[in-house]
Short mmCIF file of C-alpha atoms in Angstrom, two decimals:
data_model
loop_
_atom_site.label_atom_id
_atom_site.label_comp_id
_atom_site.label_asym_id
_atom_site.label_seq_id
_atom_site.Cartn_x
_atom_site.Cartn_y
_atom_site.Cartn_z
CA MET A 1 38.44 21.68 15.63
CA ASN A 2 41.42 23.62 16.13
CA ARG A 3 43.50 26.06 18.34
CA LEU A 4 42.71 29.82 17.57
CA THR A 5 45.68 32.20 18.05
CA GLY A 6 43.60 35.86 18.85
CA VAL A 7 45.08 39.20 18.13
CA ILE A 8 46.32 42.14 20.07
CA GLN A 9 45.53 45.77 19.88
CA PRO A 10 47.79 47.92 21.83
CA TYR A 11 45.37 50.72 21.69
CA ALA A 12 46.23 53.50 24.48
CA TRP A 13 43.24 53.08 26.81
CA GLY A 14 43.94 49.38 27.27
CA SER A 15 46.04 47.93 30.63
CA ARG A 16 49.71 47.02 30.80
CA THR A 17 49.03 43.90 33.07
CA ALA A 18 45.18 42.46 32.59
CA ILE A 19 45.69 40.80 28.86
CA PRO A 20 49.36 39.21 29.54
CA GLU A 21 47.75 37.86 32.79
CA PHE A 22 44.70 36.34 31.36
CA LEU A 23 46.97 34.63 28.59
CA GLY A 24 49.74 34.08 31.49
CA VAL A 25 52.96 36.01 29.73
CA PRO A 26 54.92 38.32 30.98
CA PRO A 27 54.16 41.74 29.86
CA THR A 28 55.35 43.63 27.53
CA GLY A 29 55.14 47.41 29.54
CA GLU A 30 53.07 48.32 26.71
CA PRO A 31 49.01 48.91 27.07
CA GLN A 32 47.32 45.83 25.68
CA ALA A 33 43.52 47.19 25.31
CA GLU A 34 41.45 44.22 23.48
CA LEU A 35 42.50 40.47 22.25
CA TRP A 36 40.39 39.86 19.15
CA PHE A 37 39.57 36.14 17.97
CA GLY A 38 37.64 36.13 14.61
CA ALA A 39 37.85 37.09 11.01
CA HIS A 40 37.80 40.49 10.99
CA PRO A 41 40.33 41.53 7.89
CA LEU A 42 41.66 44.05 9.66
CA ALA A 43 43.22 41.51 12.22
CA PRO A 44 42.26 37.60 11.52
CA SER A 45 43.15 35.05 14.14
CA LEU A 46 45.43 32.46 13.24
CA VAL A 47 44.98 28.63 12.76
CA ASP A 48 47.86 26.90 12.66
CA GLY A 49 49.82 30.18 11.03
CA GLU A 50 46.79 30.58 8.85
CA PRO A 51 44.48 34.02 8.61
CA LEU A 52 41.04 32.60 9.81
CA ASP A 53 39.44 34.97 7.27
CA LYS A 54 41.68 32.99 4.10
CA ILE A 55 40.43 29.65 5.57
CA ILE A 56 36.84 31.11 5.75
CA ALA A 57 36.97 32.20 2.05
CA ASP A 58 38.58 29.08 0.79
CA ASP A 59 35.49 26.84 2.43
CA PRO A 60 32.46 28.94 4.17
CA VAL A 61 29.99 26.27 4.26
CA ASP A 62 32.26 23.79 6.04
CA VAL A 63 33.78 26.50 8.34
CA VAL A 64 30.67 28.80 9.41
CA GLY A 65 27.84 26.59 8.08
CA GLU A 66 24.90 26.96 5.16
CA GLU A 67 22.61 29.15 7.36
CA SER A 68 25.41 31.64 8.21
CA VAL A 69 26.45 31.87 4.82
CA LEU A 70 22.80 32.14 3.64
CA ALA A 71 21.94 35.00 5.75
CA PHE A 72 25.33 37.12 5.44
CA GLY A 73 27.71 35.61 3.07
CA PRO A 74 30.82 33.78 3.21
CA ARG A 75 32.15 35.41 6.08
CA LEU A 76 32.24 34.98 10.33
CA PRO A 77 29.52 37.33 10.92
CA PHE A 78 31.02 38.14 14.60
CA LEU A 79 33.77 39.08 16.43
CA LEU A 80 34.94 38.03 19.85
CA LYS A 81 37.00 40.02 22.09
CA VAL A 82 38.60 40.34 25.86
CA ILE A 83 39.20 43.95 26.28
CA ALA A 84 40.67 45.57 29.29
CA ALA A 85 40.20 49.13 29.76
CA ALA A 86 42.72 51.08 32.19
CA GLN A 87 41.28 54.40 31.54
CA PRO A 88 38.09 55.76 29.64
CA LEU A 89 37.21 54.51 26.17
CA SER A 90 35.68 57.45 23.32
CA LEU A 91 32.63 58.60 23.59
CA GLN A 92 31.09 56.37 20.85
CA ALA A 93 27.75 55.10 18.91
CA HIS A 94 27.64 52.30 16.08
CA PRO A 95 25.92 52.62 13.23
CA SER A 96 23.07 50.42 11.74
CA ARG A 97 23.00 48.05 8.78
CA ALA A 98 21.31 50.49 6.30
CA GLU A 99 23.30 53.38 7.94
CA ALA A 100 26.76 51.22 7.69
CA GLU A 101 26.18 50.42 4.10
CA ALA A 102 24.91 54.01 2.96
CA GLY A 103 28.08 55.56 4.58
CA PHE A 104 30.94 52.71 3.60
CA ASP A 105 29.17 53.36 -0.55
CA SER A 106 29.61 57.17 0.40
CA GLU A 107 33.19 56.71 1.80
CA GLN A 108 34.25 54.51 -1.37
CA ALA A 109 32.95 56.68 -3.92
CA ALA A 110 34.77 59.71 -2.34
CA GLY A 111 38.10 57.59 -2.41
CA ILE A 112 39.14 57.48 1.42
CA PRO A 113 41.19 54.41 2.09
CA ARG A 114 39.67 52.28 4.61
CA ASP A 115 42.86 52.52 6.93
CA ALA A 116 42.75 56.55 6.52
CA PRO A 117 43.00 57.71 10.02
CA ASN A 118 39.59 60.20 8.89
CA ARG A 119 37.79 57.10 8.13
CA THR A 120 34.43 56.93 9.78
CA TYR A 121 33.22 53.70 8.12
CA ARG A 122 35.38 51.04 7.89
CA ASP A 123 32.98 48.26 6.25
CA GLY A 124 29.26 48.04 5.27
CA TRP A 125 28.21 46.71 8.46
CA PRO A 126 26.65 47.21 11.89
CA LYS A 127 28.34 46.50 14.96
CA PRO A 128 25.67 46.20 17.74
CA GLU A 129 27.72 44.53 21.06
CA VAL A 130 27.34 42.49 23.94
CA LEU A 131 30.24 43.28 26.46
CA CYS A 132 29.82 40.45 29.75
CA ALA A 133 32.36 41.50 32.38
CA LEU A 134 34.84 39.40 33.82
CA VAL A 135 35.62 42.00 36.89
CA GLU A 136 33.98 44.72 38.38
CA THR A 137 33.30 47.09 35.34
CA GLU A 138 32.20 50.77 35.46
CA ALA A 139 30.78 52.03 31.83
CA LEU A 140 27.94 54.91 30.67
CA CYS A 141 25.42 53.75 28.83
CA GLY A 142 22.64 55.76 27.08
CA PHE A 143 20.90 59.21 28.12
CA ARG A 144 19.68 60.12 31.65
CA GLU A 145 15.96 61.48 31.86
CA PRO A 146 17.18 64.74 30.53
CA SER A 147 14.96 66.42 33.77
CA GLU A 148 16.96 64.30 36.31
CA THR A 149 20.22 65.14 34.61
CA TYR A 150 19.37 69.19 35.02
CA ARG A 151 18.82 68.54 38.69
CA LEU A 152 21.80 67.19 39.03
CA PHE A 153 23.39 69.89 37.44
CA GLU A 154 21.30 72.68 39.46
CA ARG A 155 22.39 70.50 43.20
CA LEU A 156 26.18 70.85 41.44
CA GLY A 157 26.29 74.64 41.15
CA ALA A 158 28.41 75.29 38.64
CA ALA A 159 25.92 78.42 37.21
CA SER A 160 28.13 78.63 33.72
CA ALA A 161 27.16 74.54 33.04
CA LEU A 162 23.49 75.41 34.33
CA GLU A 163 23.13 77.78 31.46
CA LEU A 164 24.08 75.50 28.97
CA VAL A 165 22.20 72.52 29.77
CA GLN A 166 18.57 75.05 30.39
CA PRO A 167 16.98 72.93 27.70
CA LEU A 168 16.87 69.80 29.48
CA GLU A 169 14.45 71.58 32.08
CA ASP A 170 11.82 72.45 29.48
CA SER A 171 9.03 70.14 29.44
CA ASN A 172 7.08 71.25 26.69
CA VAL A 173 9.89 69.64 24.70
CA LEU A 174 10.34 66.11 23.96
CA ALA A 175 12.60 64.53 25.63
CA GLU A 176 15.06 62.92 22.52
CA GLU A 177 14.86 66.77 21.72
CA ARG A 178 16.19 68.30 24.52
CA LEU A 179 18.71 65.88 25.01
CA ALA A 180 19.84 66.15 21.38
CA THR A 181 20.01 69.80 21.88
CA VAL A 182 21.91 69.89 24.81
CA PHE A 183 24.62 67.07 23.56
CA GLU A 184 25.18 68.58 20.42
CA ARG A 185 25.75 71.97 22.31
CA LEU A 186 28.08 70.61 24.80
CA LEU A 187 30.20 68.42 22.33
CA ARG A 188 30.80 71.70 20.29
CA LEU A 189 31.93 73.91 22.36
CA THR A 190 34.19 76.55 21.58
CA PRO A 191 37.56 77.17 22.72
CA GLU A 192 36.33 80.44 24.86
CA GLN A 193 33.49 78.56 25.65
CA ARG A 194 35.80 75.39 27.37
CA PHE A 195 35.92 77.09 30.97
CA VAL A 196 33.12 75.51 31.65
CA ILE A 197 34.64 72.23 31.82
CA ALA A 198 37.11 73.72 34.84
CA ASP A 199 34.50 75.13 36.47
CA VAL A 200 32.13 71.80 36.68
CA VAL A 201 35.37 69.74 37.78
CA ARG A 202 36.12 72.03 40.01
CA ALA A 203 32.56 71.64 41.56
CA ALA A 204 32.59 68.07 41.37
CA GLU A 205 35.80 67.88 43.03
CA SER A 206 34.72 69.67 46.07
CA LEU A 207 31.01 67.99 47.07
CA ASP A 208 31.73 65.31 49.80
CA ARG A 209 31.71 61.88 48.38
CA ALA A 210 29.08 60.32 50.48
CA ASP A 211 27.00 62.17 48.83
CA ASP A 212 24.08 60.55 46.31
CA MET A 213 25.95 62.84 43.91
CA ALA A 214 29.28 61.17 43.81
CA PRO A 215 28.61 59.15 40.72
CA PHE A 216 27.89 62.14 39.03
CA ALA A 217 30.59 64.02 40.17
CA ARG A 218 33.04 61.26 39.95
CA THR A 219 32.39 60.90 36.50
CA ALA A 220 33.38 64.78 35.69
CA SER A 221 36.72 64.66 37.52
CA GLU A 222 37.89 61.03 36.29
CA LEU A 223 37.25 61.99 32.65
CA ASN A 224 39.21 65.32 33.30
CA ALA A 225 42.06 63.11 34.66
CA PHE A 226 42.34 61.70 31.50
CA TYR A 227 41.35 64.54 29.00
CA PRO A 228 41.24 67.69 30.32
CA ASP A 229 39.81 70.26 28.45
CA ASP A 230 37.86 67.97 26.66
CA PRO A 231 34.27 68.66 25.87
CA GLY A 232 32.82 65.28 26.09
CA VAL A 233 33.51 65.41 30.04
CA LEU A 234 30.07 67.79 29.81
CA ALA A 235 28.42 65.52 27.32
CA ALA A 236 29.25 62.30 29.16
CA LEU A 237 27.14 63.67 32.22
CA LEU A 238 24.14 63.45 30.31
CA MET A 239 24.59 59.40 30.63
CA ASN A 240 23.38 56.81 32.58
CA ARG A 241 26.66 55.65 34.72
CA ILE A 242 26.56 51.65 35.55
CA THR A 243 28.66 49.28 37.92
CA LEU A 244 29.14 45.41 35.94
CA GLN A 245 29.77 42.92 38.61
CA PRO A 246 32.05 39.61 37.16
CA GLY A 247 29.08 37.76 35.16
CA ASP A 248 26.89 40.41 34.50
CA ALA A 249 26.56 41.92 30.85
CA LEU A 250 25.32 44.66 28.71
CA TYR A 251 23.76 44.85 25.19
CA MET A 252 24.86 48.27 22.72
CA PRO A 253 22.09 48.33 20.04
CA ALA A 254 22.76 50.67 16.84
CA GLY A 255 22.77 53.95 18.21
CA ASN A 256 23.80 53.82 21.44
CA LEU A 257 26.08 56.28 23.14
CA HIS A 258 28.31 54.66 25.28
CA ALA A 259 31.89 54.25 26.80
CA TYR A 260 33.65 52.13 29.21
CA LEU A 261 34.84 53.62 31.88
CA SER A 262 37.82 51.14 34.32
CA GLY A 263 37.37 47.32 34.21
CA GLY A 264 36.46 44.59 31.25
CA GLY A 265 35.63 41.60 30.11
CA VAL A 266 34.65 39.13 26.91
CA GLU A 267 32.54 41.31 24.26
CA ILE A 268 31.20 39.89 21.12
CA MET A 269 30.02 42.38 17.98
CA ALA A 270 28.46 41.85 14.70
CA ASN A 271 31.94 41.63 12.56
CA SER A 272 32.59 45.36 12.04
CA ASP A 273 34.75 48.16 13.14
CA ASN A 274 32.42 50.79 12.48
CA VAL A 275 32.63 53.44 15.28
CA MET A 276 31.51 57.41 15.57
CA ARG A 277 33.23 58.79 18.00
CA GLY A 278 32.50 62.23 19.98
CA GLY A 279 35.28 63.01 22.36
CA LEU A 280 37.44 61.55 25.22
CA THR A 281 40.01 60.03 22.38
CA PRO A 282 43.02 61.11 20.40
CA LYS A 283 40.95 59.26 17.44
CA TYR A 284 39.22 60.84 14.76
CA ILE A 285 36.21 62.28 16.14
CA ASN A 286 33.51 63.29 13.85
CA VAL A 287 30.46 64.57 15.81
CA ASP A 288 28.39 65.34 12.70
CA ALA A 289 28.36 61.50 12.09
CA LEU A 290 27.66 60.40 15.54
CA LEU A 291 24.67 62.51 15.63
CA ALA A 292 23.54 61.35 12.57
CA ILE A 293 23.00 58.10 14.18
CA LEU A 294 22.50 58.27 17.95
CA ASP A 295 19.23 57.26 19.45
CA PHE A 296 18.43 59.82 22.20
CA THR A 297 15.57 58.03 23.73
CA PRO A 298 16.32 58.32 27.77
CA GLY A 299 16.18 55.50 29.92
CA PHE A 300 18.44 52.30 30.26
CA GLY A 301 17.21 48.79 29.37
CA GLY A 302 20.85 47.71 28.41
CA LEU A 303 21.56 44.64 31.43
CA ILE A 304 20.74 41.27 29.98
CA ILE A 305 19.42 38.08 32.07
CA PRO A 306 21.14 35.26 30.76
CA VAL A 307 18.89 32.19 30.56
CA GLU A 308 20.04 28.69 31.04
CA ASP A 309 19.47 26.64 28.08
CA SER A 310 20.92 23.23 29.09
CA PRO A 311 22.60 22.22 32.40
CA GLY A 312 25.85 24.71 32.77
CA VAL A 313 24.98 26.76 29.45
CA TRP A 314 24.21 30.09 29.59
CA ARG A 315 23.02 32.45 27.00
CA TYR A 316 22.81 36.05 26.86
CA PRO A 317 19.90 36.92 24.39
CA THR A 318 19.70 39.56 22.41
CA PRO A 319 17.91 40.71 19.23
CA ALA A 320 21.31 41.10 16.84
CA PRO A 321 21.10 38.39 14.26
CA GLU A 322 25.03 38.57 13.96
CA PHE A 323 25.74 36.71 16.78
CA GLU A 324 24.98 34.71 20.07
CA LEU A 325 26.61 34.64 22.82
CA TRP A 326 26.80 31.93 25.75
CA ARG A 327 28.50 30.86 28.99
CA ILE A 328 29.68 27.27 29.89
CA GLU A 329 30.43 26.42 33.70
CA ALA A 330 31.77 23.12 33.79
CA ARG A 331 32.01 21.58 37.17
CA GLY A 332 33.57 18.24 36.31
CA GLU A 333 30.35 16.93 34.67
CA PRO A 334 30.64 16.87 30.46
CA VAL A 335 28.99 19.80 29.26
CA ASP A 336 27.53 20.26 25.37
CA VAL A 337 29.14 23.59 23.52
CA PRO A 338 25.95 24.77 21.82
CA ALA A 339 25.04 25.57 18.34
CA GLY A 340 26.78 22.38 16.67
CA THR A 341 25.43 23.57 13.21
CA ALA A 342 27.50 26.58 13.01
CA GLY A 343 31.05 27.90 13.19
CA ARG A 344 31.87 28.86 16.50
CA ILE A 345 34.51 30.40 18.87
CA LEU A 346 35.48 28.66 22.31
CA LEU A 347 37.10 30.60 24.56
CA VAL A 348 38.43 30.13 28.30
CA ALA A 349 38.05 32.37 30.75
CA ASP A 350 38.90 30.59 33.79
CA GLY A 351 40.25 27.07 34.83
CA ASP A 352 41.27 24.01 32.62
CA LEU A 353 39.17 22.49 30.09
CA SER A 354 39.18 19.80 27.84
CA THR A 355 37.22 20.32 24.65
CA THR A 356 36.18 17.07 22.62
CA SER A 357 34.77 16.40 19.21
CA SER A 358 34.67 13.45 16.75
CA ASN A 359 37.54 15.25 15.46
CA GLY A 360 40.12 14.77 18.51
CA VAL A 361 40.55 15.90 21.84
CA LEU A 362 41.70 19.71 22.20
CA ASP A 363 42.95 20.69 26.09
CA LEU A 364 42.58 24.48 26.67
CA VAL A 365 43.45 26.98 29.75
CA ARG A 366 42.46 30.70 30.24
CA GLY A 367 43.34 32.62 27.44
CA GLU A 368 43.12 29.89 24.97
CA ALA A 369 40.55 29.41 22.26
CA ALA A 370 39.23 26.94 19.87
CA LEU A 371 37.73 27.41 16.78
CA LEU A 372 34.67 24.47 16.04
CA GLN A 373 33.52 24.10 12.22
CA ALA A 374 30.17 23.82 11.44
CA GLY A 375 28.50 20.29 12.06
CA GLU A 376 31.42 19.62 14.80
CA GLN A 377 29.65 18.40 18.18
CA ALA A 378 31.76 19.02 21.11
CA VAL A 379 31.67 18.25 24.84
CA VAL A 380 33.71 20.26 27.33
CA THR A 381 34.98 18.65 30.66
CA GLY A 382 36.96 19.84 33.14
CA ARG A 383 36.53 22.56 35.62
CA GLY A 384 36.48 26.28 34.94
CA THR A 385 34.29 29.07 32.24
CA ALA A 386 34.30 29.33 28.93
CA PHE A 387 32.65 31.48 26.44
CA VAL A 388 31.02 30.30 23.25
CA GLY A 389 30.77 32.83 20.37
CA GLY A 390 28.66 31.99 16.94
CA PRO A 391 25.82 33.38 14.29
CA GLY A 392 22.40 34.53 16.01
CA LEU A 393 20.36 32.02 14.81
CA PHE A 394 19.46 29.69 17.20
#
């Protein structure tokens, strides 16, 4: 059991205060979007000054566990993060394992450097993910039923947009095909067509905010405030908008289109940095790559209902084999840390906790984390909330 130091990612959409407050340190004045706890080679966490990916490479079975090594190779299969969004993130999705392997091999063969700005597949792994909110969080996730979206555009009253989304109303065509047609049409607006964005935003801002159209209209005006004249403003209006309260969790499998709008929480994912972006970002956008992996099935089923595995331990079940996420609620009585046969990361999100194993005692406060090696049984005492990430083999 060792103290683990995370790595901050200063993406432009990040909050200037949330992560410093979480860590109990003064703000730098710059955006701090994500705090990574893991062994991704782009930003490995440190254990006593040594990169975690190197520690694992030197002794993978003892650190992450034999089962994990057999299933995923000599690496940590998950990445645990704290994210803090002060403005909307890009419209994005992540590939399946087969898509990631094929895309990575293709770009390697083409000689595109892995750190090149125009690189789409930075590794050969999928990136399913879970977000558990720590604060109220607004997000877009998946596609709304096409006929419902058409009615919203119809009520909005922007004639130029209604013409573009007309295929959504054609009930003779499969819903997935209607959504794919309109989504691609909106993302590929020519400069001459982009006046439609302003038409939609004007119509949205003229609505009474007490109207039941308010969430739809608010999405348009909020996104346009950060990304004016971006076709993603319109494309995002095809999506479900949801509000997560603290403790609520959202699962995003391969092919799921999503974008966080504000807020943040603890996120766990397969250990990958493969992101296909379609808009709402200064980063590299590859519409072709995004369209190739998207699941256009309408509806929303992403909310996870946590399961109490043992007193004080709540698990967020998903079908992802690369990771599992647990939440520990310590209220004075000892709580067993789950998944003792595997390497895990324990992150304190609130309170003051003491973690005890056969290797000693480690006191942790909010923002601090520990690496627990495979086979290391541990108990948490104190009062607070912690999250535990591990391989999804249990």
